[in-house]
Short mmCIF file of C-alpha atoms and ligand atoms in Angstrom, two decimals:
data_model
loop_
_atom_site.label_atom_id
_atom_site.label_comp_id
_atom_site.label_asym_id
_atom_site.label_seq_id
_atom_site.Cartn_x
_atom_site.Cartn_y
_atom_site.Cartn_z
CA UNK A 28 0.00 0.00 0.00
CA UNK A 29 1.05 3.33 -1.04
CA UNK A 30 2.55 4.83 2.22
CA UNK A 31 2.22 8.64 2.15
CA UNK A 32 3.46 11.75 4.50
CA UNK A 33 0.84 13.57 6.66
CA UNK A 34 1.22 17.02 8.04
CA UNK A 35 -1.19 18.12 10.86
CA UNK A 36 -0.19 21.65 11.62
CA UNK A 37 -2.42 24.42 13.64
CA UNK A 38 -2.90 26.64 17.33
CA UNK A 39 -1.27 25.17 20.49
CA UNK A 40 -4.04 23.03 22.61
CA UNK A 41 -6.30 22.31 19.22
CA UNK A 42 -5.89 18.74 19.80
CA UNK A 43 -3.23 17.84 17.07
CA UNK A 44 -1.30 15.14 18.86
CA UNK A 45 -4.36 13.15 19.87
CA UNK A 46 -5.00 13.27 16.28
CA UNK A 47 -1.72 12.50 14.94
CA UNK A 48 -1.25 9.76 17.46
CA UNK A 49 -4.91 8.13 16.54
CA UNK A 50 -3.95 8.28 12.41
CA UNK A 51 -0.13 6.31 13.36
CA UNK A 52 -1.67 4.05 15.43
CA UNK A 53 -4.60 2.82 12.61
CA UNK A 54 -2.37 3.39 9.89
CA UNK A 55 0.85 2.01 11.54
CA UNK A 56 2.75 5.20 10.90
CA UNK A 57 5.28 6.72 12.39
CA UNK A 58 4.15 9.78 14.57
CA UNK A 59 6.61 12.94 15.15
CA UNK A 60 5.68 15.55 17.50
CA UNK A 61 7.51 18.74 16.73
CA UNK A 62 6.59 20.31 19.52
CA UNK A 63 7.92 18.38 21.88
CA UNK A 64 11.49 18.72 19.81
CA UNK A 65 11.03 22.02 20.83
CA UNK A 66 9.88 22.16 24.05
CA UNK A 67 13.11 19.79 24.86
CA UNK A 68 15.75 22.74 23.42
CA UNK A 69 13.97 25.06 25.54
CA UNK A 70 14.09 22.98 28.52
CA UNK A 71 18.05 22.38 27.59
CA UNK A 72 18.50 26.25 27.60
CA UNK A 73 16.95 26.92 30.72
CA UNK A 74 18.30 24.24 32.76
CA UNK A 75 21.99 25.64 31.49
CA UNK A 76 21.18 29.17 31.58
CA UNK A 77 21.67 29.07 28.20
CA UNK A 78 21.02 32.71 26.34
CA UNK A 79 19.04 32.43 23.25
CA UNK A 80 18.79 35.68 21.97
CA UNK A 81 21.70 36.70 19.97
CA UNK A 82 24.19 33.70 20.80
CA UNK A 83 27.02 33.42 18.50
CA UNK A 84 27.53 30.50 20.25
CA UNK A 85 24.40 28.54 20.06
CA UNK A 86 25.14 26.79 17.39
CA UNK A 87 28.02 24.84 19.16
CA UNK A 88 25.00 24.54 22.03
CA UNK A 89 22.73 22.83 19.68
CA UNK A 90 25.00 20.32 18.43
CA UNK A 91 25.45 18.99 21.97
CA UNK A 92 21.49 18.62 22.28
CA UNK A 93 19.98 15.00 21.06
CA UNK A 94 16.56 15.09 20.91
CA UNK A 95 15.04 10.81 20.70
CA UNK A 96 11.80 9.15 21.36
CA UNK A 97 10.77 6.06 23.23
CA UNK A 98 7.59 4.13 23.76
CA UNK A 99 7.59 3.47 27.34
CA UNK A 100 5.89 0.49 28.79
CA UNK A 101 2.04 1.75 28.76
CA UNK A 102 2.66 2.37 24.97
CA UNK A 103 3.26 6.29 25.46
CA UNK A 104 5.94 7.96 23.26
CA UNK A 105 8.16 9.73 25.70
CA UNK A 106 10.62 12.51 24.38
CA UNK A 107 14.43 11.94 25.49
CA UNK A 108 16.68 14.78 26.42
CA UNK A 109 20.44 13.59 25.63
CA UNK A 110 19.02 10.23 26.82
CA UNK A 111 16.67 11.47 29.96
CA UNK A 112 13.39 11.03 29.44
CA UNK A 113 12.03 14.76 30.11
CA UNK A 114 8.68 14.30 28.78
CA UNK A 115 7.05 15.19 31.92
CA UNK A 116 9.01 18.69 32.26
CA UNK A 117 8.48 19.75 28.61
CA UNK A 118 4.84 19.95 29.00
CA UNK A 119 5.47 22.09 32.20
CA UNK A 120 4.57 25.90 32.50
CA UNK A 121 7.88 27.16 33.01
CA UNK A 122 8.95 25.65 29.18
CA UNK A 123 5.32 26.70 27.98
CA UNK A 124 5.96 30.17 29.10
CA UNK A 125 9.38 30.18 26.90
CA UNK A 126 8.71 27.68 24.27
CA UNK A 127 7.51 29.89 21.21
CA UNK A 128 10.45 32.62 22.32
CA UNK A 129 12.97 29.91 21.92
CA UNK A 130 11.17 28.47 18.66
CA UNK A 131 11.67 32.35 16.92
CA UNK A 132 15.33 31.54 17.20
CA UNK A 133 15.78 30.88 13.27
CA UNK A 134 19.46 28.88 14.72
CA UNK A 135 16.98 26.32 16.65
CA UNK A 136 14.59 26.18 13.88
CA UNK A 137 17.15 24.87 10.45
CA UNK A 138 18.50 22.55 13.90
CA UNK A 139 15.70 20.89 14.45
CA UNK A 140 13.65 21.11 10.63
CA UNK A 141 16.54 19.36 9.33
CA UNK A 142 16.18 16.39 11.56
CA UNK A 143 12.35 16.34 11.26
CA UNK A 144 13.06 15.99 7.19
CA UNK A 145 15.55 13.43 7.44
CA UNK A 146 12.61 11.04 10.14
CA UNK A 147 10.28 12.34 7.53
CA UNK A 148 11.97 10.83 4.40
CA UNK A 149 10.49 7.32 5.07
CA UNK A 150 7.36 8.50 4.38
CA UNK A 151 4.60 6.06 6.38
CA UNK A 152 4.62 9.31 8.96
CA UNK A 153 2.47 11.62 10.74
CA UNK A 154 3.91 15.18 11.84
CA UNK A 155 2.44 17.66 13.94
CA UNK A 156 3.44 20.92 14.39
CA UNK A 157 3.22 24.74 12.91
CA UNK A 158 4.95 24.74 10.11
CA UNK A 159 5.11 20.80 8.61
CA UNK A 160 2.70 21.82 5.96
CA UNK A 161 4.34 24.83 4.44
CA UNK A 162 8.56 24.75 5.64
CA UNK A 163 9.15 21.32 6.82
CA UNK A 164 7.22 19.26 4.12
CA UNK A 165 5.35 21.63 1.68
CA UNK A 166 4.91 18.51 -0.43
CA UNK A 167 3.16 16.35 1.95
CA UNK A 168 0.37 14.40 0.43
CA UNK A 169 -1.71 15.33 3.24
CA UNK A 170 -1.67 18.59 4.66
CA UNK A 171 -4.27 19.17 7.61
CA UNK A 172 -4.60 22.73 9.75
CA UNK A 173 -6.58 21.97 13.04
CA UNK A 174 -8.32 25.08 14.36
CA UNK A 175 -10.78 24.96 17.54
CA UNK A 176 -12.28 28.28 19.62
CA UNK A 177 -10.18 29.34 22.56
CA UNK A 178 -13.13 28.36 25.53
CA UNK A 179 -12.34 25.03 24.42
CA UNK A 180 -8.42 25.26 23.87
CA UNK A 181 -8.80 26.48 27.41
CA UNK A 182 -10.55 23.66 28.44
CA UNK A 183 -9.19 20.94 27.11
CA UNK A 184 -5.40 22.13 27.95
CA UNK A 185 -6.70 22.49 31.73
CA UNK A 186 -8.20 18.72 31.46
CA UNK A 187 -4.64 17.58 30.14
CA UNK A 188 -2.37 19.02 32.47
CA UNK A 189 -4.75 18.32 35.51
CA UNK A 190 -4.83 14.90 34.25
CA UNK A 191 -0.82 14.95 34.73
CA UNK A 192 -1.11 16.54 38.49
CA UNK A 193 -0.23 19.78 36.93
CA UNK A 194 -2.06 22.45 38.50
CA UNK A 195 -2.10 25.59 37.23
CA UNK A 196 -4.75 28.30 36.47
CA UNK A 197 -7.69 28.77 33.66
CA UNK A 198 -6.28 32.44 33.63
CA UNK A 199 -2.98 31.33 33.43
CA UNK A 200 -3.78 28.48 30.31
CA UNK A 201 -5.57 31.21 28.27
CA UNK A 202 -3.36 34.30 28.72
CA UNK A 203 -0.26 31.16 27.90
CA UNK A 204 -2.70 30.19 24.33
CA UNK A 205 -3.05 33.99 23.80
CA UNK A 206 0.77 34.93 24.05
CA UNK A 207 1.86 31.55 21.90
CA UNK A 208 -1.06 32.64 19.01
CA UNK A 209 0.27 35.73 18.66
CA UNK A 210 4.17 34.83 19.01
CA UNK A 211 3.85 32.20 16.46
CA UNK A 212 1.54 34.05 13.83
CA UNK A 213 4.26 37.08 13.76
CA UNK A 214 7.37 35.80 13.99
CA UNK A 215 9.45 36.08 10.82
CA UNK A 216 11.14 32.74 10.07
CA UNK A 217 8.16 29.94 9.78
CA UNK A 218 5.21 32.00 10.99
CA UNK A 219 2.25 29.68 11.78
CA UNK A 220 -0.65 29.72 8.83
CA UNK A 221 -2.62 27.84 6.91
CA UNK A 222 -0.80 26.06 3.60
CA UNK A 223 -2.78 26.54 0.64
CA UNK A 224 -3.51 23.10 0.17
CA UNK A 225 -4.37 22.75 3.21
CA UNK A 226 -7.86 21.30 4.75
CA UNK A 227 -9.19 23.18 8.21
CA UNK A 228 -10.75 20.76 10.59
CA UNK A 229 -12.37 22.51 13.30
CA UNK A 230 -12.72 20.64 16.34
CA UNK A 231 -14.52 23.25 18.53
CA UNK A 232 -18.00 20.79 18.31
CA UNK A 233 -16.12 17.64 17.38
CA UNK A 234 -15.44 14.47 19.32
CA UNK A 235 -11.68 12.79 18.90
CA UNK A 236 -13.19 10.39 17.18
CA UNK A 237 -15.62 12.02 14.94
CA UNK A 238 -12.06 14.41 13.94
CA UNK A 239 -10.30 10.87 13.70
CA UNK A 240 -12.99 9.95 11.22
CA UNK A 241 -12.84 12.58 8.67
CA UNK A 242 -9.10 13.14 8.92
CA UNK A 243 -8.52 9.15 8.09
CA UNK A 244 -11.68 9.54 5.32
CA UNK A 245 -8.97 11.99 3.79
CA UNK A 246 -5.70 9.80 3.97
CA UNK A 247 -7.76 6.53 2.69
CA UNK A 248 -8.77 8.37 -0.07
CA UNK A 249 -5.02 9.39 -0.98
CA UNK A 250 -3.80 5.75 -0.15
CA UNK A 251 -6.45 4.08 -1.64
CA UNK A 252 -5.69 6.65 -4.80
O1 CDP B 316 1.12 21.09 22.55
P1 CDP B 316 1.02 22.52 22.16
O2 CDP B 316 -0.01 22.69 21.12
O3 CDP B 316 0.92 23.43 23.32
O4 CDP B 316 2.37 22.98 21.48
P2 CDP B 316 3.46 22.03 20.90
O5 CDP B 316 2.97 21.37 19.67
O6 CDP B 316 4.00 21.17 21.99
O7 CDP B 316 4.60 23.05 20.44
C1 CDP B 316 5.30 23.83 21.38
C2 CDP B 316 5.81 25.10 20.70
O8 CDP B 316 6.83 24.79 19.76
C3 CDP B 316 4.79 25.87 19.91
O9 CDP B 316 4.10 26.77 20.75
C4 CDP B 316 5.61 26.57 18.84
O10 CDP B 316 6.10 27.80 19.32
C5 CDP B 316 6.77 25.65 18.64
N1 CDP B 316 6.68 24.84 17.42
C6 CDP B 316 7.10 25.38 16.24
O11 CDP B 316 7.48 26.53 16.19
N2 CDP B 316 7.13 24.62 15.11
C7 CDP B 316 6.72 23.36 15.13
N3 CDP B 316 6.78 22.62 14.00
C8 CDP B 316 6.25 22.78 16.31
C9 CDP B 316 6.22 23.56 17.46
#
């Protein structure tokens, strides 16, 4: 069967990487989440008081960074940190806070693009990030841009990170989504937005699997092509 490349790309909290993770797992695909790739630099840089704006040096700093994956023994993908497994802290508030600052950095971006193109060479692959559809791969077969209203973005990223025992604030969440929106819509190298080609599934009234439906109707009908 003809194996093809998806890109999911779209707002933080719009439910992307339950997506990309339910298409993988049906259509035993690979799934890459970008995010996390770079949500473990900016946990790297923080923990080593690392200075991102206008480094000369960061270079050298990124080439001591490895960035793996690892299913873990309840079938979870866990992101590894030069061999930790960090993916607890990534999804904290304190690399939330920092993460689309550090993604800006057009040094951390051509780092970490040029590794997801190399993974994403196979084909067989899901990606999800904000720019998979137009930088990373802008000749994925697939190219999906997940949109949802904030009140739920709100919602369901307060539901996640409870669900980890991480407590933190509805205020905080939102004012987090409304910094990120804007940081990643504006900034110059790889702005976030919508590929051409690309189909919007909003999830606002949706169900996972009701999005899971339509978004595999999509890639069947480009497999099955
Ligand atoms: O999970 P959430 O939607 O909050 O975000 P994420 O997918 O974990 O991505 C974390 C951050 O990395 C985003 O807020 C972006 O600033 C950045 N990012 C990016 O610039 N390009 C990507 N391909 C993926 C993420």
């Amino acid at each position: 069967m003809k194996k093809i490349l998806i890109a999911i790309d779209g707002y933080a909290a719009c439910g992307k990487s339950t997506l990309a993770k339910q298409l993988a797992s049906h259509l035993h695909y690979l799934f890459l989440d970008t995010g996390a790739m770079y949500r473990a630099v900016t946990l790297y840089l923080l923990d080593n008081n690392i200075n991102w704006v206008n480094n000369k040096l960061l270079n050298d700093v990124l080439d001591s960074i490895s960035i793996t994956f690892q299913r873990n023994e309840n079938g979870k993908i866990h992101c590894l940190l030069n061999g930790d497994d960090v993916e607890e802290e990534i999804r904290s508030m304190h690399v939330s806070n920092k993460v689309s600052e550090v993604a800006a950095v057009s040094a951390v971006r051509k780092f970490l693009v040029q590794q997801q193109q190399i993974i994403g060479k196979e084909k067989g692959i899901v990606m999800d990030g904000r720019d998979i559809g137009t930088v990373v791969f802008p000749h994925a077969e697939l190219k999906l841009f997940v949109t949802a209203d904030m009140d739920t973005r709100v919602q369901r990223r307060l539901l996640e990170l409870q669900s980890n025992d991480i407590q933190v604030s509805e205020e905080d969440i939102r004012n987090n989504l409304i910094k990120r929106d804007h940081e990643e819509t504006t900034r110059a190298d790889s702005p976030l937005f919508k590929a051409a080609d690309a189909i919007v599934i909003d999830n606002t009234n949706l169900t996972p699997a009701e999005q899971f439906q339509i978004a595999l109707n999509l890639a069947e009908k480009i497999i099955g092509a």
